[in-house]
JSON list of C-alpha atoms in Angstrom, two decimals:
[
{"chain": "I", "resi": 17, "resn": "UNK", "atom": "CA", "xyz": [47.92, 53.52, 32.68]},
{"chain": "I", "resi": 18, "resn": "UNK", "atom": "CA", "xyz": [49.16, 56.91, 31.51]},
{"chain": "I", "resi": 19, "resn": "UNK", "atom": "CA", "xyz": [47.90, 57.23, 27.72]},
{"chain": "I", "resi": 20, "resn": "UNK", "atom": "CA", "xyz": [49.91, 60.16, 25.20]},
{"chain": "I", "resi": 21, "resn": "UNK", "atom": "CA", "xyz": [47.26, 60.78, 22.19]},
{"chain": "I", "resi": 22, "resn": "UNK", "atom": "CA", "xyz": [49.12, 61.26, 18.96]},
{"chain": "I", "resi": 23, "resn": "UNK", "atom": "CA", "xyz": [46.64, 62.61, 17.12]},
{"chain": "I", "resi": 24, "resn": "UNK", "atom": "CA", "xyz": [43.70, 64.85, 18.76]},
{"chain": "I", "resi": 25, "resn": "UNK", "atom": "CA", "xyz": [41.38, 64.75, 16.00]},
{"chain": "I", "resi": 26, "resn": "UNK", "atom": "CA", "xyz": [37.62, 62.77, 16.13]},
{"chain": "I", "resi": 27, "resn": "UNK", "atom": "CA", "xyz": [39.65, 59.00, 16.50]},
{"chain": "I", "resi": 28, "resn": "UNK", "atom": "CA", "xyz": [41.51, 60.67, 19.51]},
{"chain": "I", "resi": 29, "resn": "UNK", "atom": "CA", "xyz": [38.67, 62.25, 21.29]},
{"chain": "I", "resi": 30, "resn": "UNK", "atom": "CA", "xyz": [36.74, 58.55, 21.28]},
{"chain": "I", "resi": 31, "resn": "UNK", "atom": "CA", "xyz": [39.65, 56.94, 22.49]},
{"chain": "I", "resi": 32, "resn": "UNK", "atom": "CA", "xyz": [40.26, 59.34, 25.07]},
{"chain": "I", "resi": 33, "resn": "UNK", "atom": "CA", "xyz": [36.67, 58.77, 26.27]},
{"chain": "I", "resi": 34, "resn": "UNK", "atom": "CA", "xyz": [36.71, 55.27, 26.42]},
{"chain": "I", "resi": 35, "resn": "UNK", "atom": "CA", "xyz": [40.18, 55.46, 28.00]},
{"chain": "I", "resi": 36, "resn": "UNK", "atom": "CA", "xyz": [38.92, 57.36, 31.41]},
{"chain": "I", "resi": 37, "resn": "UNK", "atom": "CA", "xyz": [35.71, 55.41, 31.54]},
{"chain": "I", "resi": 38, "resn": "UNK", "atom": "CA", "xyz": [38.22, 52.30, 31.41]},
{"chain": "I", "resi": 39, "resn": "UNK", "atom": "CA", "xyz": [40.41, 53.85, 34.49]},
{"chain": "I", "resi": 40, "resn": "UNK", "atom": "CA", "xyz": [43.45, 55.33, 32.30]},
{"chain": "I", "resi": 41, "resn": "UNK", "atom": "CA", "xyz": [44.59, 58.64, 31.97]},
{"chain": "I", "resi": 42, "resn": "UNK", "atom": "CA", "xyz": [45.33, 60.85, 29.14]},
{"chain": "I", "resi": 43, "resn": "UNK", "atom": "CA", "xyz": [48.96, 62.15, 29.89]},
{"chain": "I", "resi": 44, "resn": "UNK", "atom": "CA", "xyz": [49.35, 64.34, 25.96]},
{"chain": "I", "resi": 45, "resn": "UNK", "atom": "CA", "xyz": [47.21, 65.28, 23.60]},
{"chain": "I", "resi": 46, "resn": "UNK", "atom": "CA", "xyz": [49.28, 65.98, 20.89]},
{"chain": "I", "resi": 47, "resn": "UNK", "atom": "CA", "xyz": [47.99, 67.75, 17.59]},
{"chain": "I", "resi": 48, "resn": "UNK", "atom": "CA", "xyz": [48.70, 69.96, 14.18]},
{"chain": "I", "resi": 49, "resn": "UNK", "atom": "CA", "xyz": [49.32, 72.69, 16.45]},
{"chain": "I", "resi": 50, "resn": "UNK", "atom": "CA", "xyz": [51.85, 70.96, 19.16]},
{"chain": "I", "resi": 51, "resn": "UNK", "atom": "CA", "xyz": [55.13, 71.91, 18.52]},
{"chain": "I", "resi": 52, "resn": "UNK", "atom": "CA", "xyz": [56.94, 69.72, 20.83]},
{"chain": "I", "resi": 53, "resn": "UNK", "atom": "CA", "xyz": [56.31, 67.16, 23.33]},
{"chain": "I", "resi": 54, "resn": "UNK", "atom": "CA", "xyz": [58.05, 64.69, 25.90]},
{"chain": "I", "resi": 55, "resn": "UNK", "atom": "CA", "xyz": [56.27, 61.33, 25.01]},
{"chain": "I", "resi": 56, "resn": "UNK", "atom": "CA", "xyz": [58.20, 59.95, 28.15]},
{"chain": "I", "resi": 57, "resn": "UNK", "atom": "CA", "xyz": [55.80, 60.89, 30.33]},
{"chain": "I", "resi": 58, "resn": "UNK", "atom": "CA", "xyz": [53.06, 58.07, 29.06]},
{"chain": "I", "resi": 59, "resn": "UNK", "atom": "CA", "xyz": [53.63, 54.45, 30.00]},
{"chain": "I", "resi": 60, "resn": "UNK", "atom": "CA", "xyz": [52.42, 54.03, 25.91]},
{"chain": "I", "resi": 61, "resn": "UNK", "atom": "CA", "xyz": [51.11, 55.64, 23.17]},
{"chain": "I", "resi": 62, "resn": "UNK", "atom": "CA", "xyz": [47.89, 55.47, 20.52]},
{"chain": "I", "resi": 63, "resn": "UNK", "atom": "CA", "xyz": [48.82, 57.19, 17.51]},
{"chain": "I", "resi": 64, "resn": "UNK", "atom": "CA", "xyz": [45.83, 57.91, 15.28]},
{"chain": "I", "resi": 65, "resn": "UNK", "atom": "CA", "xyz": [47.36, 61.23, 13.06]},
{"chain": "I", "resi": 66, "resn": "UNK", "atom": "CA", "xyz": [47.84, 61.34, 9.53]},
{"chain": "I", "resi": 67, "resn": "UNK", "atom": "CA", "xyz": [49.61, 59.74, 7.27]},
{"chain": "I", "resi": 68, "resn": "UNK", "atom": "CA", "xyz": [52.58, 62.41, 6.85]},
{"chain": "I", "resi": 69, "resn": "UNK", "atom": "CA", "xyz": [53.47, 62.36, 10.23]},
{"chain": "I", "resi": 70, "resn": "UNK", "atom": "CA", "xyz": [52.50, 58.97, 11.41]},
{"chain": "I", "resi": 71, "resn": "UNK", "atom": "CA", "xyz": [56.17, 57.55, 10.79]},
{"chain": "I", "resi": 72, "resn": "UNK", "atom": "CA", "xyz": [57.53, 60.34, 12.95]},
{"chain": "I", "resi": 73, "resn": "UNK", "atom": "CA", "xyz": [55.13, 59.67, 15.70]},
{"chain": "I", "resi": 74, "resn": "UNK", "atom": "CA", "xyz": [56.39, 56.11, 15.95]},
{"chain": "I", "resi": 75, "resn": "UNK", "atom": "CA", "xyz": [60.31, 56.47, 15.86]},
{"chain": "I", "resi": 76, "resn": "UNK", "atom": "CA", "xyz": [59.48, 59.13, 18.40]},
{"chain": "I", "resi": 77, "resn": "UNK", "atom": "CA", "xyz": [57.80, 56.41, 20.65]},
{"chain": "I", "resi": 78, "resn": "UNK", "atom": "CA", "xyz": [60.15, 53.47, 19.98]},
{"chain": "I", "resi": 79, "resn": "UNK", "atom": "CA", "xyz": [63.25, 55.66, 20.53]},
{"chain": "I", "resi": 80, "resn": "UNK", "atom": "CA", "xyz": [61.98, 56.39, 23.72]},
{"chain": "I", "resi": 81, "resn": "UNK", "atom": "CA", "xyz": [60.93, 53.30, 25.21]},
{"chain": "I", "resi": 82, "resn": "UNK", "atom": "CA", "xyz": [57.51, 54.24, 24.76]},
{"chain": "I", "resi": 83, "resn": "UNK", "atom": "CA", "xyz": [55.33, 51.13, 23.38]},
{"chain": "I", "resi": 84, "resn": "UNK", "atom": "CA", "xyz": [53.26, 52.28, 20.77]},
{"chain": "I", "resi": 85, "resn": "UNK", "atom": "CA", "xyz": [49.84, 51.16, 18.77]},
{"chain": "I", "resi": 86, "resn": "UNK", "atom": "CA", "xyz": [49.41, 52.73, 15.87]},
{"chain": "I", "resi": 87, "resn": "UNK", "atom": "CA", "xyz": [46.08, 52.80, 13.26]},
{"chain": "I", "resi": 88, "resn": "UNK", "atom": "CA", "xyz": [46.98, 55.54, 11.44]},
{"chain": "I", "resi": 89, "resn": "UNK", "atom": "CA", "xyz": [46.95, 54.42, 7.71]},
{"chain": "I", "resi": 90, "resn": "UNK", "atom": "CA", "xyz": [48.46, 55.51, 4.27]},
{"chain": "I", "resi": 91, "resn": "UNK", "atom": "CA", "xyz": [52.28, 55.12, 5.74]},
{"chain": "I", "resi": 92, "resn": "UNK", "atom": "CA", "xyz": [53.08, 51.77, 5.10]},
{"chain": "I", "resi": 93, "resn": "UNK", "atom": "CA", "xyz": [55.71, 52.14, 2.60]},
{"chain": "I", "resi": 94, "resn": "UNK", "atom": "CA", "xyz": [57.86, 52.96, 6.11]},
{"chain": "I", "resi": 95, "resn": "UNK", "atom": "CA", "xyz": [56.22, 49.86, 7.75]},
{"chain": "I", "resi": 96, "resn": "UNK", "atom": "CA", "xyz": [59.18, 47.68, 7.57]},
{"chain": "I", "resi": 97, "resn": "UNK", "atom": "CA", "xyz": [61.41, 50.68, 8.77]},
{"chain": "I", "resi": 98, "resn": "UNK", "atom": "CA", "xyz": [59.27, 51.09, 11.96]},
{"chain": "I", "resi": 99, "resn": "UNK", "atom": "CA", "xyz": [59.38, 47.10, 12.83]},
{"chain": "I", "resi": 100, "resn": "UNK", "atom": "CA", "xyz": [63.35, 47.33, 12.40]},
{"chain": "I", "resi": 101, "resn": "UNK", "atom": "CA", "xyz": [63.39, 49.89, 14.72]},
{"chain": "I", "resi": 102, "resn": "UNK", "atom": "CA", "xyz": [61.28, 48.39, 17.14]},
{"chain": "I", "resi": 103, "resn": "UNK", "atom": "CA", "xyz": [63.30, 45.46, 17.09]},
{"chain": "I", "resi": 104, "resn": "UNK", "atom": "CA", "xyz": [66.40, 47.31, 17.49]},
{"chain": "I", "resi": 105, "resn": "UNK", "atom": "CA", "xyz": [65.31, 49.43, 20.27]},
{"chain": "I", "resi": 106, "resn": "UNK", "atom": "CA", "xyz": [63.50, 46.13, 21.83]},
{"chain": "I", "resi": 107, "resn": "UNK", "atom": "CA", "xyz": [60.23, 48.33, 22.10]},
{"chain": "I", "resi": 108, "resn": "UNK", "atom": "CA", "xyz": [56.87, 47.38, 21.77]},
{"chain": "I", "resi": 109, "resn": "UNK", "atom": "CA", "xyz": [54.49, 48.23, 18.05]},
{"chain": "I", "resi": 110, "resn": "UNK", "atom": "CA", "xyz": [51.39, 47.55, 17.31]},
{"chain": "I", "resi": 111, "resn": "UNK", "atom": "CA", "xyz": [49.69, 47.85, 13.91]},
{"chain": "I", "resi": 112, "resn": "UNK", "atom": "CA", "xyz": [46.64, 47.42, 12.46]},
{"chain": "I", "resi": 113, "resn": "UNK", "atom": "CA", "xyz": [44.11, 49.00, 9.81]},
{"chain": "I", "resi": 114, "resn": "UNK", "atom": "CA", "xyz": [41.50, 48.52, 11.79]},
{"chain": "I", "resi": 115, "resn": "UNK", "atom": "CA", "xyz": [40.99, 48.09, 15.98]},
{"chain": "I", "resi": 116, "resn": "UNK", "atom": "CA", "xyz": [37.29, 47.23, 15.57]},
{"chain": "I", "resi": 117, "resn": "UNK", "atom": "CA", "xyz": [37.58, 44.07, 17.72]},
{"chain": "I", "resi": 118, "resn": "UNK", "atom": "CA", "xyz": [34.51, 42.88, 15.01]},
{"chain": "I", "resi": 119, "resn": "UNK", "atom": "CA", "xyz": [36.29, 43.75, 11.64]},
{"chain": "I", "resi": 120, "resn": "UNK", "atom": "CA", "xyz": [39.43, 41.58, 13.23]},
{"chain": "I", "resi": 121, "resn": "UNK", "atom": "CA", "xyz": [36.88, 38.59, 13.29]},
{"chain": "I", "resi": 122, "resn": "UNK", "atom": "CA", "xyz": [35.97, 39.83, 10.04]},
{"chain": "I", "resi": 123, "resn": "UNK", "atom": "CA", "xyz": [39.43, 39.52, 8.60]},
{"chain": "I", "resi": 124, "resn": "UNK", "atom": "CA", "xyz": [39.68, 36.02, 9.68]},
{"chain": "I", "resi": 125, "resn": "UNK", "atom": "CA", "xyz": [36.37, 35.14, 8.02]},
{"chain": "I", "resi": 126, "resn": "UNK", "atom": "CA", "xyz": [37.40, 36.68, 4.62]},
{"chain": "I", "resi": 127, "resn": "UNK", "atom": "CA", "xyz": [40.30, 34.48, 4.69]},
{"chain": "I", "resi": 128, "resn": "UNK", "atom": "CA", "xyz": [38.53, 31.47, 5.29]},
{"chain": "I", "resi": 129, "resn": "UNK", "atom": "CA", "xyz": [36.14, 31.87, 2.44]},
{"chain": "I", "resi": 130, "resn": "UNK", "atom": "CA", "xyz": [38.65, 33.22, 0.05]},
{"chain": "I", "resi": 131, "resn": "UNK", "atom": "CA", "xyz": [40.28, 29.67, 0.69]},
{"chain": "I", "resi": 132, "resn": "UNK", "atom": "CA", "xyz": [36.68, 28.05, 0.12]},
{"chain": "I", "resi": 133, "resn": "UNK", "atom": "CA", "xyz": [36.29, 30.50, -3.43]},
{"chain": "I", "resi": 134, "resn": "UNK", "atom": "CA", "xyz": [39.72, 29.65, -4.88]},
{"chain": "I", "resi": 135, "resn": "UNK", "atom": "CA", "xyz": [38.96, 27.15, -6.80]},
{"chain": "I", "resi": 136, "resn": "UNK", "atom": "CA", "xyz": [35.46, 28.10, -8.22]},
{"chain": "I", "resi": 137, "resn": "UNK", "atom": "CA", "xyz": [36.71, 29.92, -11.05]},
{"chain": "I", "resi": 138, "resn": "UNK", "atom": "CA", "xyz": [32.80, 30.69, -12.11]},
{"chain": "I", "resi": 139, "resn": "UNK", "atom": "CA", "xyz": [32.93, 33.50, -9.34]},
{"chain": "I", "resi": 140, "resn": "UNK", "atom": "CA", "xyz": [34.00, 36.87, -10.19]},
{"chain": "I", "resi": 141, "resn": "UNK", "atom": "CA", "xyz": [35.19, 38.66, -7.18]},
{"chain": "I", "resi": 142, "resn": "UNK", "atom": "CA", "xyz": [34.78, 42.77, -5.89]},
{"chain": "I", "resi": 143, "resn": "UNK", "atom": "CA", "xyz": [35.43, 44.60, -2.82]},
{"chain": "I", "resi": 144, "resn": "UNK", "atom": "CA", "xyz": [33.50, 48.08, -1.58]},
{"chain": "I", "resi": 145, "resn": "UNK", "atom": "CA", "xyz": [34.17, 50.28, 1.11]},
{"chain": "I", "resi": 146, "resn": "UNK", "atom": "CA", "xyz": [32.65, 53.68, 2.00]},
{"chain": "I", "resi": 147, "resn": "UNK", "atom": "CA", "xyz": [33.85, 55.96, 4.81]},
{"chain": "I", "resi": 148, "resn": "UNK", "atom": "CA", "xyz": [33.31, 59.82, 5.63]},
{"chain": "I", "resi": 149, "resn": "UNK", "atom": "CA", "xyz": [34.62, 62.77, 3.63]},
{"chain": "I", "resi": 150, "resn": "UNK", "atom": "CA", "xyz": [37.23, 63.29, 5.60]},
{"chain": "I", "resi": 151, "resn": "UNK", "atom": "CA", "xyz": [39.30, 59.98, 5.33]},
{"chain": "I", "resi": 152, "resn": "UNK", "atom": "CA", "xyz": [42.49, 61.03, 3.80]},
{"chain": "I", "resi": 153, "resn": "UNK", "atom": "CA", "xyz": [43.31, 57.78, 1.84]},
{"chain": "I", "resi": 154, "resn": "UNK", "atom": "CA", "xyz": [41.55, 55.61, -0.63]},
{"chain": "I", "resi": 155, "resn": "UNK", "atom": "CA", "xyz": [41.18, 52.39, -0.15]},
{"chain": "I", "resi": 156, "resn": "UNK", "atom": "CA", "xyz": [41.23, 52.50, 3.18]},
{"chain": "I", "resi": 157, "resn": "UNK", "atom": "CA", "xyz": [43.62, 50.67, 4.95]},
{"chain": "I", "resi": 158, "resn": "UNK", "atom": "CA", "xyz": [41.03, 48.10, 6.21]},
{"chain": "I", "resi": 159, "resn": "UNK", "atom": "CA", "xyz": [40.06, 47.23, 2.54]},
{"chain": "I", "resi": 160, "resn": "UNK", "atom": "CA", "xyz": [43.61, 47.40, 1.66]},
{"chain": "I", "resi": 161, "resn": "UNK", "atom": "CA", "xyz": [44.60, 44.54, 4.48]},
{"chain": "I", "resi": 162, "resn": "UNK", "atom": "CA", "xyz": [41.12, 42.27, 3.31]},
{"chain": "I", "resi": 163, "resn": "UNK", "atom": "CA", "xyz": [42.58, 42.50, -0.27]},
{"chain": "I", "resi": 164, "resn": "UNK", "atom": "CA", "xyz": [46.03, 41.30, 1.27]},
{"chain": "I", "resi": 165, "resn": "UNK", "atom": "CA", "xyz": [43.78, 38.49, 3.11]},
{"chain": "I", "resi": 166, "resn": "UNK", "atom": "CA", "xyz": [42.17, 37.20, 0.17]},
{"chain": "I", "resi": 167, "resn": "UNK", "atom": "CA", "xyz": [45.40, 37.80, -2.43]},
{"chain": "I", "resi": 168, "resn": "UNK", "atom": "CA", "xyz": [47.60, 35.32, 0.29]},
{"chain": "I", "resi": 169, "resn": "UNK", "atom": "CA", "xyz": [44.32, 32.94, -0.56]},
{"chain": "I", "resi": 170, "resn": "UNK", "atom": "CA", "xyz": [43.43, 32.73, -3.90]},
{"chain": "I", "resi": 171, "resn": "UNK", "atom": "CA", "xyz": [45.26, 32.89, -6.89]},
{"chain": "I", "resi": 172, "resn": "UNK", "atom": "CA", "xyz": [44.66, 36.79, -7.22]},
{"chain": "I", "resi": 173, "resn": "UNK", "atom": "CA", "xyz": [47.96, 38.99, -7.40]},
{"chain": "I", "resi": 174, "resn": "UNK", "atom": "CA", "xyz": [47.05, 42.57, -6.38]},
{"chain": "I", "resi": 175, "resn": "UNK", "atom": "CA", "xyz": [44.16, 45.31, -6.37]},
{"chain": "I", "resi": 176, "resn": "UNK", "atom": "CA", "xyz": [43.06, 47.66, -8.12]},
{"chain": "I", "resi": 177, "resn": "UNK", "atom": "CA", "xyz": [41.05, 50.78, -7.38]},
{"chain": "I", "resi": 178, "resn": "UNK", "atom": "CA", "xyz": [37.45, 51.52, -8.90]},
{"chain": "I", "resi": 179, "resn": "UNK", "atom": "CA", "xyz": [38.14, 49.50, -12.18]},
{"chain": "I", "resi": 180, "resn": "UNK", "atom": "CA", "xyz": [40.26, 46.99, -13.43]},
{"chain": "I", "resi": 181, "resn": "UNK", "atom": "CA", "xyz": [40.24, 44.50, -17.02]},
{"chain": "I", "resi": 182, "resn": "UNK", "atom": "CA", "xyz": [42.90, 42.41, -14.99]},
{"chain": "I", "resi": 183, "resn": "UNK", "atom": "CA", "xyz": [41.61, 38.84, -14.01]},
{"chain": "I", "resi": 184, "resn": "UNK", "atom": "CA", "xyz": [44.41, 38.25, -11.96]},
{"chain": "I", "resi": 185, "resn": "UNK", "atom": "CA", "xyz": [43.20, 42.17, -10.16]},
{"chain": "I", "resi": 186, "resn": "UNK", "atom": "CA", "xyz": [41.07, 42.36, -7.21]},
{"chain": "I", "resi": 187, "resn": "UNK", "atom": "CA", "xyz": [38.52, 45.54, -7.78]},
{"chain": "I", "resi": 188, "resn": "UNK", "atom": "CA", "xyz": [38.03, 48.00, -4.67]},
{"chain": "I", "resi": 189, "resn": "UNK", "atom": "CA", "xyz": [35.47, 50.50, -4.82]},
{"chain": "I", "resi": 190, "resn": "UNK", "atom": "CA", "xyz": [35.65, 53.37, -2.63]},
{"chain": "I", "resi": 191, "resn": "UNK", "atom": "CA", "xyz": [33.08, 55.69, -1.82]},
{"chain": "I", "resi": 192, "resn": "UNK", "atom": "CA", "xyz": [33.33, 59.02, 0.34]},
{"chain": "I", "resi": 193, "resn": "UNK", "atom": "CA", "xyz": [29.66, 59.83, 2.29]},
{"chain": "I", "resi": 194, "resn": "UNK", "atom": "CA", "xyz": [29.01, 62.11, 4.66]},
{"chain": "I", "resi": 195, "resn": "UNK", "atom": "CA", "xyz": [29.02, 60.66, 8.49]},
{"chain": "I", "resi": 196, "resn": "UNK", "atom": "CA", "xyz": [29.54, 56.66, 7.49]},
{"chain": "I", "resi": 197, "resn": "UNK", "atom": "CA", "xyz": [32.08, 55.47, 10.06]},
{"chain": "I", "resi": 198, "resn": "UNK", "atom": "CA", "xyz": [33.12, 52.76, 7.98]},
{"chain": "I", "resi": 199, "resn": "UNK", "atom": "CA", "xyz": [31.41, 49.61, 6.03]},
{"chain": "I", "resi": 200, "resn": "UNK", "atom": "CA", "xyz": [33.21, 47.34, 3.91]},
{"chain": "I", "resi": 201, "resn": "UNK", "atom": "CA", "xyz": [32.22, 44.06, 1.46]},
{"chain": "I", "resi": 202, "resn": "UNK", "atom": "CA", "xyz": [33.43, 41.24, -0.29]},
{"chain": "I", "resi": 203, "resn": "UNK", "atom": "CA", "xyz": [31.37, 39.88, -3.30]},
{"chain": "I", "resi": 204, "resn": "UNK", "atom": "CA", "xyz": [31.73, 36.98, -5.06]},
{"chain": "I", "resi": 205, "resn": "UNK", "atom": "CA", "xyz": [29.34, 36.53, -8.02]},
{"chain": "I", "resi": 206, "resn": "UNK", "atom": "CA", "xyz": [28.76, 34.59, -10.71]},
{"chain": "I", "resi": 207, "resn": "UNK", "atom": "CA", "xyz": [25.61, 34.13, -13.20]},
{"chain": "I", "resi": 208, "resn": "UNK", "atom": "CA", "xyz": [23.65, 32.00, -10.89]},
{"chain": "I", "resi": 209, "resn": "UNK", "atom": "CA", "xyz": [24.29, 33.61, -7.23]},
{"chain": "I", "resi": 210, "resn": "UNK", "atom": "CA", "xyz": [25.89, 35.61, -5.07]},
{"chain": "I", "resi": 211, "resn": "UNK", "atom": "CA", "xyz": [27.68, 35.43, -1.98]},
{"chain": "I", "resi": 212, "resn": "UNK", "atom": "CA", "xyz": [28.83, 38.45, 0.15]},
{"chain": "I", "resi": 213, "resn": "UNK", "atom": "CA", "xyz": [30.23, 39.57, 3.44]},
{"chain": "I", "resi": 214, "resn": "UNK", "atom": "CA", "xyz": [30.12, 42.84, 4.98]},
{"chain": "I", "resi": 215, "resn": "UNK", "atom": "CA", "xyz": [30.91, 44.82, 8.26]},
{"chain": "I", "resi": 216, "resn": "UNK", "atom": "CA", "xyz": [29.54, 47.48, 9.14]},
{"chain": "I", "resi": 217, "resn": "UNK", "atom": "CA", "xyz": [30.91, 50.25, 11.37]},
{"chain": "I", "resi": 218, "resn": "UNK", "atom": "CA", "xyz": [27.44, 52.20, 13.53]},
{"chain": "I", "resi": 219, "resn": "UNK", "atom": "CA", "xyz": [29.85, 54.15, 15.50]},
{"chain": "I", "resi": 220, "resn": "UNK", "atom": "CA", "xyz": [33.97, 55.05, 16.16]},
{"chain": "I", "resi": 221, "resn": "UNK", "atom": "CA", "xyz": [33.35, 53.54, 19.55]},
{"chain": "I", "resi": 222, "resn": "UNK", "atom": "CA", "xyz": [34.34, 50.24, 18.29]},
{"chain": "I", "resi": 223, "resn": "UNK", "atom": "CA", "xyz": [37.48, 51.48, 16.63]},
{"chain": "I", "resi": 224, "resn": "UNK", "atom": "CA", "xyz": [38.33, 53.30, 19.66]},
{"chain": "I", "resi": 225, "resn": "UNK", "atom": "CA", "xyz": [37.36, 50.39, 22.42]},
{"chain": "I", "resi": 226, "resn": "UNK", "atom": "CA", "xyz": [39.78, 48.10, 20.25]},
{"chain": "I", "resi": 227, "resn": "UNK", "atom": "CA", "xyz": [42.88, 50.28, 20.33]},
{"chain": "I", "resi": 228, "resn": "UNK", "atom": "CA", "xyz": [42.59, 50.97, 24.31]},
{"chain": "I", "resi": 229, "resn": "UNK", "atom": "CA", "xyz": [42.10, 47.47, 24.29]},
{"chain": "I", "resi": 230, "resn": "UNK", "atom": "CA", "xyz": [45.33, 46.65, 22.77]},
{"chain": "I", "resi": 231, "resn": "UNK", "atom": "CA", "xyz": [47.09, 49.42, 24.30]},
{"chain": "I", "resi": 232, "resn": "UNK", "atom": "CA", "xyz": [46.09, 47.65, 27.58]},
{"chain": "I", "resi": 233, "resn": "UNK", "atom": "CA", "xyz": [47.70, 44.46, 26.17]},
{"chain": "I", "resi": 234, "resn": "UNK", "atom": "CA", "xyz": [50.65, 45.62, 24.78]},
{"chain": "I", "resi": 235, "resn": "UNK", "atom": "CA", "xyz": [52.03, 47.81, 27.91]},
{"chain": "I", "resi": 236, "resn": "UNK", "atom": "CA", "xyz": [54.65, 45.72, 29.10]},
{"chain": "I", "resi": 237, "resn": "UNK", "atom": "CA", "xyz": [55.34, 43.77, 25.90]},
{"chain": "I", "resi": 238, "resn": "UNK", "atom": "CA", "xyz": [58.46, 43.65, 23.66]},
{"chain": "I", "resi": 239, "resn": "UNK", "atom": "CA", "xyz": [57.74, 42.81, 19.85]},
{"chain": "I", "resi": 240, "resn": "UNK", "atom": "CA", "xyz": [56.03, 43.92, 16.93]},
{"chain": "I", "resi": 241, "resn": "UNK", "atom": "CA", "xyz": [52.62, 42.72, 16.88]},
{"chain": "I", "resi": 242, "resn": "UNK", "atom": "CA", "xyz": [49.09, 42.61, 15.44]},
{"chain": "I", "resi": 243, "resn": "UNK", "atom": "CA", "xyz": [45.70, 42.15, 16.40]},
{"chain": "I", "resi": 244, "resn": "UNK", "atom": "CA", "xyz": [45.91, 38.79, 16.09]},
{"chain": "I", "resi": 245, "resn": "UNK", "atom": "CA", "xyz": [47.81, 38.46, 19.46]},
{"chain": "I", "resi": 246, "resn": "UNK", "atom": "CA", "xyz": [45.63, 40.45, 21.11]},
{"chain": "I", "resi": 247, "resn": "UNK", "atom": "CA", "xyz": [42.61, 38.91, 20.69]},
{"chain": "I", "resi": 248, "resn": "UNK", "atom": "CA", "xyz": [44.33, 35.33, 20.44]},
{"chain": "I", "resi": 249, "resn": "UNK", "atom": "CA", "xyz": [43.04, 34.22, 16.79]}
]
């Protein structure tokens, strides 16, 4: 499978290793400094860039029948626009916040147990995640999509970052340290216990394994899909 890299930064290098050690081949690297590119040269694209040019990346793909998965985050107010153009164009999209093929199980457990929690109103829920310095947005997209999970479960109506007085609010702490791939947890606490759940990233490998993974899956597809096709949940 020929593989074009939107996005050449520490993501893209792990993906590209765990691409040739899975048999594919890297076709494009494409970074801040590429000025232009012909994306129809790759069977499909992984875009992990930045948020300002994500968007870009993926109408780029999709109007050239390039199938592309996508896990760059801090776009999605132009999510919708991307999955109308992938239906139009009958191309192939992935999306997800997070590839980890662990933090996918993950997302499924936080649902369940935000279905168990909703009506033990004695619990007072919170949500932390810490990543690296570098990550661009806050919440993270992963955090973002287990708030979503546990919003479309309970009777909770949105998030709220750091601090919130808003009962109906779910409370996201994000912290920025120096070389954590990525950990996140969901807390539910009330005066006599608590329960939590928590992933925890040792490594990009697992981010990167999951979108070559899906990538592999999505090649000759036509749809907009998640994570939750590929790994059948």
């Amino acid at each position: 499978m020929k593989i074009a890299l939107l996005g050449y930064g520490r993501m893209g290098k792990t993906i590209e290793q765990i691409a040739l050690q899975r048999g594919h081949e890297i076709v494009l690297k494409v970074d801040e400094n590429t000025e232009s590119y012909d994306i129809t040269i790759a069977d499909i694209a992984i875009d992990f860039s930045i948020p300002s040019v994500a968007f870009n990346n993926i109408t780029t793909c999709l109007n050239n029948n390039v199938p592309v998965v996508s896990g760059t985050t801090g776009w999605l107010d132009k999510f919708n626009d991307a999955k109308e153009l992938c239906k139009q164009k009958n191309g192939g999209f992935i999306y997800a916040s997070n590839y980890s093929l662990g933090v996918n199980i993950f997302f499924e457990l936080n649902e369940y147990l935000a279905k168990m929690m909703r009506n033990l109103k004695q619990y007072e829920i919170s949500m932390e995640e810490i990543h690296h310095t570098k990550k661009l947005d806050e919440p993270s997209g992963t955090a973002i999509t287990l708030a979503e999970g546990i919003i479309k479960n309970s009777d909770k109506k949105s998030w709220a970052l750091n601090v919130t007085n808003n009962k109906t609010e779910i409370p996201i702490v994000a912290k920025r340290i120096e070389d954590v791939p990525g950990t996140h947890s969901v807390e539910y606490t009330s005066n006599v216990d608590t329960i939590d759940i928590k992933h925890t990233a040792h490594s990009r490998d697992g981010f990167a394994l999951g979108a070559v993974v899906a990538a592999e899956w999505l090649v000759d597809k036509k749809g907009v899909f998640t994570m939750k096709d590929v790994l059948g949940i």
